[in-house]
Coordinates of C-alpha atoms in Angstrom, one line a residue:
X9 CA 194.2 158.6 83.9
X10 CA 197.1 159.4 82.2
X11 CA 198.3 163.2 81.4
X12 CA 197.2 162.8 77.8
X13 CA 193.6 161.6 78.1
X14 CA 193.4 164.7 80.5
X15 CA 192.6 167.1 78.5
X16 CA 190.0 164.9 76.4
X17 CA 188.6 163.6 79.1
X18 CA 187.9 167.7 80.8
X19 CA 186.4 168.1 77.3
X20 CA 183.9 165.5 77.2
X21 CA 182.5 166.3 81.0
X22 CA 181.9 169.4 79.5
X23 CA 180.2 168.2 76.8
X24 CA 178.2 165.7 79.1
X25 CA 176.7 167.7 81.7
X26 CA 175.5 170.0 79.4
X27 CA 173.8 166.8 78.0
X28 CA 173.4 165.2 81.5
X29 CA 174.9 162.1 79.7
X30 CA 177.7 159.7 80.3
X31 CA 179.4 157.8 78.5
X32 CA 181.9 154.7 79.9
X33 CA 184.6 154.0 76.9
X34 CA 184.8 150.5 75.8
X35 CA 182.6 149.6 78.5
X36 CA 182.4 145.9 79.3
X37 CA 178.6 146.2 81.0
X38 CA 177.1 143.3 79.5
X39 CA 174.0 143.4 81.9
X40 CA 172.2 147.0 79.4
X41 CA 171.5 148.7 82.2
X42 CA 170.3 152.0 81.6
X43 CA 169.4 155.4 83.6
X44 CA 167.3 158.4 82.9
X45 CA 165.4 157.2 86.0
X46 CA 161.3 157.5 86.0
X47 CA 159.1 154.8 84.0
X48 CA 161.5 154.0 80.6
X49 CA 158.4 151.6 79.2
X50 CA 161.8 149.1 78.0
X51 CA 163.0 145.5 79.1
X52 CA 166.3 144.3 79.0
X53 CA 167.0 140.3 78.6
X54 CA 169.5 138.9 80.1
X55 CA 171.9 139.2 76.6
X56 CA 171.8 142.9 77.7
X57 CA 169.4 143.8 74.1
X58 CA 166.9 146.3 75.6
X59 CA 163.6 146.7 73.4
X60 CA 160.4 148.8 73.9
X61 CA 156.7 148.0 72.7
X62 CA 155.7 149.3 69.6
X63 CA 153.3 152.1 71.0
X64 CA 155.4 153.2 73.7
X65 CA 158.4 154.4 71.6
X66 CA 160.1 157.8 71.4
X67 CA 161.9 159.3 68.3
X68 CA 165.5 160.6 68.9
X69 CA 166.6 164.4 68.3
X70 CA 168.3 165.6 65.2
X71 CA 171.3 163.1 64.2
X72 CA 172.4 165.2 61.4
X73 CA 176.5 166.3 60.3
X74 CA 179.0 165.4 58.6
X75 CA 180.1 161.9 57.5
X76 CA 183.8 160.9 58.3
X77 CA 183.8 161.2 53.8
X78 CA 183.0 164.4 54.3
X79 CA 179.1 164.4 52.6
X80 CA 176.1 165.0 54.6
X81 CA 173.5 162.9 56.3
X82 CA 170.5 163.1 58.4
X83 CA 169.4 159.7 60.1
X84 CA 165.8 161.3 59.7
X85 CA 165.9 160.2 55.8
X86 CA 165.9 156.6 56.2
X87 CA 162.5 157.2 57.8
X88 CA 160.5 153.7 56.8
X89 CA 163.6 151.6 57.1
X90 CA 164.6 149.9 60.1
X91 CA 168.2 151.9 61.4
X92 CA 170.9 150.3 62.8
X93 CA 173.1 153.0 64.7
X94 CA 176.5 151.8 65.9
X95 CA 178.5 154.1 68.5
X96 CA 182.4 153.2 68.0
X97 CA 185.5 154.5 68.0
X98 CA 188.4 153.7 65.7
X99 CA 190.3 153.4 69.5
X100 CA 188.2 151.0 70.9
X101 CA 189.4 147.4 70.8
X102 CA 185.6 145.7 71.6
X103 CA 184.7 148.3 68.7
X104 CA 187.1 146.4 66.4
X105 CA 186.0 143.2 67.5
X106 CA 182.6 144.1 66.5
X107 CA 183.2 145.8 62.9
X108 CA 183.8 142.5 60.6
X109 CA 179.8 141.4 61.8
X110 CA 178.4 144.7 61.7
X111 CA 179.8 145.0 57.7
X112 CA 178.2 141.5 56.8
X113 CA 175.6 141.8 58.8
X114 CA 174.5 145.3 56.9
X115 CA 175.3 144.0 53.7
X116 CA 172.7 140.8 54.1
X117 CA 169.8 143.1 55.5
X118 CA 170.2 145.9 53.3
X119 CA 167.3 144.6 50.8
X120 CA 165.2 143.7 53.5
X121 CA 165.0 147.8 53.8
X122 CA 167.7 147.9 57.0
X123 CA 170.0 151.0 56.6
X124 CA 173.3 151.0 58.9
X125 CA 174.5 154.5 60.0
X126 CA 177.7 154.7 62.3
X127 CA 178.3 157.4 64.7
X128 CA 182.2 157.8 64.9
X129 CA 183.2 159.6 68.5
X130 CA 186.4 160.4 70.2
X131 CA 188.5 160.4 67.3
X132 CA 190.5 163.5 67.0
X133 CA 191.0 163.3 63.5
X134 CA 189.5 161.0 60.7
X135 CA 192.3 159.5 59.4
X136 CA 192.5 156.7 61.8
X137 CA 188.4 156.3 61.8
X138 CA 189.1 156.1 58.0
X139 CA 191.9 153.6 58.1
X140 CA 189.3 151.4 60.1
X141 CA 186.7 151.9 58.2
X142 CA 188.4 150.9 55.4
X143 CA 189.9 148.0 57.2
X144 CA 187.1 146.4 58.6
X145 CA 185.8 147.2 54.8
X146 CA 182.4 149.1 56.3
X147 CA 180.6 150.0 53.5
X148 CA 177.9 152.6 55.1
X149 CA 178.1 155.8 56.2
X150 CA 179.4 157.3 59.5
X151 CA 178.3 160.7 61.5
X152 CA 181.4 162.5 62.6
X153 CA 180.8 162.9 66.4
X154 CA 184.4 163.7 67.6
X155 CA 183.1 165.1 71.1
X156 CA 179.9 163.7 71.7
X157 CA 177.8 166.4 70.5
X158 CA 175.1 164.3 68.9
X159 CA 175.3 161.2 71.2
X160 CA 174.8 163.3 74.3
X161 CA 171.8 165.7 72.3
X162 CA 170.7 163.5 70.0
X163 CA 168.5 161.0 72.4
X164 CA 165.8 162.0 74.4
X165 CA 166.3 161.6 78.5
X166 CA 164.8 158.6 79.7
X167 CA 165.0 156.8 76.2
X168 CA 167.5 154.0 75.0
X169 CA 170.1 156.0 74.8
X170 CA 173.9 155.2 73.9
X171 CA 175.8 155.0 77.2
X172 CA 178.9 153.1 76.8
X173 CA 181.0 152.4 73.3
X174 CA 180.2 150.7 71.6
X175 CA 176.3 151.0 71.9
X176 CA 174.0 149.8 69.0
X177 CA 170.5 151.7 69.0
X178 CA 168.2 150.6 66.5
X179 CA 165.0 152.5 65.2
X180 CA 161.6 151.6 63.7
X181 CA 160.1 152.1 60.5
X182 CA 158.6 155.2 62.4
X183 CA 162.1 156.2 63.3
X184 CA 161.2 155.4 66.6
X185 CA 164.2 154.1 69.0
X186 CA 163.0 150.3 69.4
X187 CA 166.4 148.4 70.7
X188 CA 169.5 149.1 72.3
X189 CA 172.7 147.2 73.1
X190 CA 174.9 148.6 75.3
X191 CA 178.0 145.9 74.6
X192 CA 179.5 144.4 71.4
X193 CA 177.6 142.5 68.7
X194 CA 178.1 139.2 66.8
X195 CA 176.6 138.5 63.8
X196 CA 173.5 136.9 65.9
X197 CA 173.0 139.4 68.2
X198 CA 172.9 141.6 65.7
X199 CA 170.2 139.4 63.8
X200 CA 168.3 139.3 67.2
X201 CA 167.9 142.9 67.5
X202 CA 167.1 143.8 64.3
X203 CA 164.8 140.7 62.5
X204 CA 161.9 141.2 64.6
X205 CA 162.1 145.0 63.4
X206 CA 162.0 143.8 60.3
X207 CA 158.8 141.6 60.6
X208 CA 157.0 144.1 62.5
X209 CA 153.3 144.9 60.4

């Protein structure tokens, strides 16, 4: 690790144990494995999408705060809409490589009653989360997370919870958490995730 990351780095493992969390950056873990440890009630296939059975979901903590354009939003609103939740960082180069189907991708299920929500971390600032927003023309809304305070409080222990960025949770009509990905997303893997969401009675 390089004398700059340090100091980042010493603030995060602060953050995380108080969360008992961790997070690998721009992990390559295709495989969605997950810990928490105990009976987690989810499968993973072998595309590393993780999914749990309608009656044996939990709903996440508060994922409330400030947007990177500065408003406010609390995921808890879209309540009756399937949510897609995308971890990423403006830093992280499989992040980029995900962004251009994430945008189309929430743009074609938006009348279908899916709402995107991004959950921006490890930027220092906005500007450069802003510039790639703006790049990768995103058109929903992003929590500012800058240290990992809502990743790391935000999902219950022992739940499909965001360990590596980018990670893509996805919530039920309920606001349940019904899916996870724990590696970037094309535009089908994205559709495979969230459709049978969608159909669900």
């Amino acid at each position: 690790m390089s004398p700059s990351r340090a100091p980042r780095a010493a603030l995060l493992t602060a953050v995380v144990a108080g969360g008992a969390l961790a997070l690998s950056a721009c992990s390559g873990d295709s495989n969605g494995k997950s810990g928490g440890g105990g009976d987690t009630n989810f499968v993973t296939d072998t595309g590393g999408i993780s999914t749990v059975a309608k009656g044996k979901r939990t709903a996440p903590r508060t994922l409330a705060g400030e947007t990177l354009d500065g408003k406010q939003l609390d995921v808890a609103d879209f309540k009756g809409k399937v949510v897609v939740m995308n971890v990423w960082g403006s830093w992280c180069p499989p992040c980029r490589a995900e962004a251009p189907h994430f945008a189309k991708v929430a743009k074609e299920t938006k009348a279908k009653g899916v709402e995107f929500v991004g959950i921006n971390t490890r930027d220092a600032n906005k500007g450069p989360a802003l510039a790639f927003e703006k790049d990768y023309e995103i058109g929903y809304p992003s929590l500012y997370d800058p240290v990992s305070k809502l990743i790391v409080n935000g999902f219950p222990k022992g739940s499909l919870n965001p360990q590596a960025i980018p990670s893509t949770i996805v919530l039920d009509r309920d606001g349940k958490i019904a899916a996870r990905s724990l590696m970037a997303l094309d535009s089908e893997g994205l559709h495979k995730i969230i459709d049978p969401l969608v159909a669900e009675k």
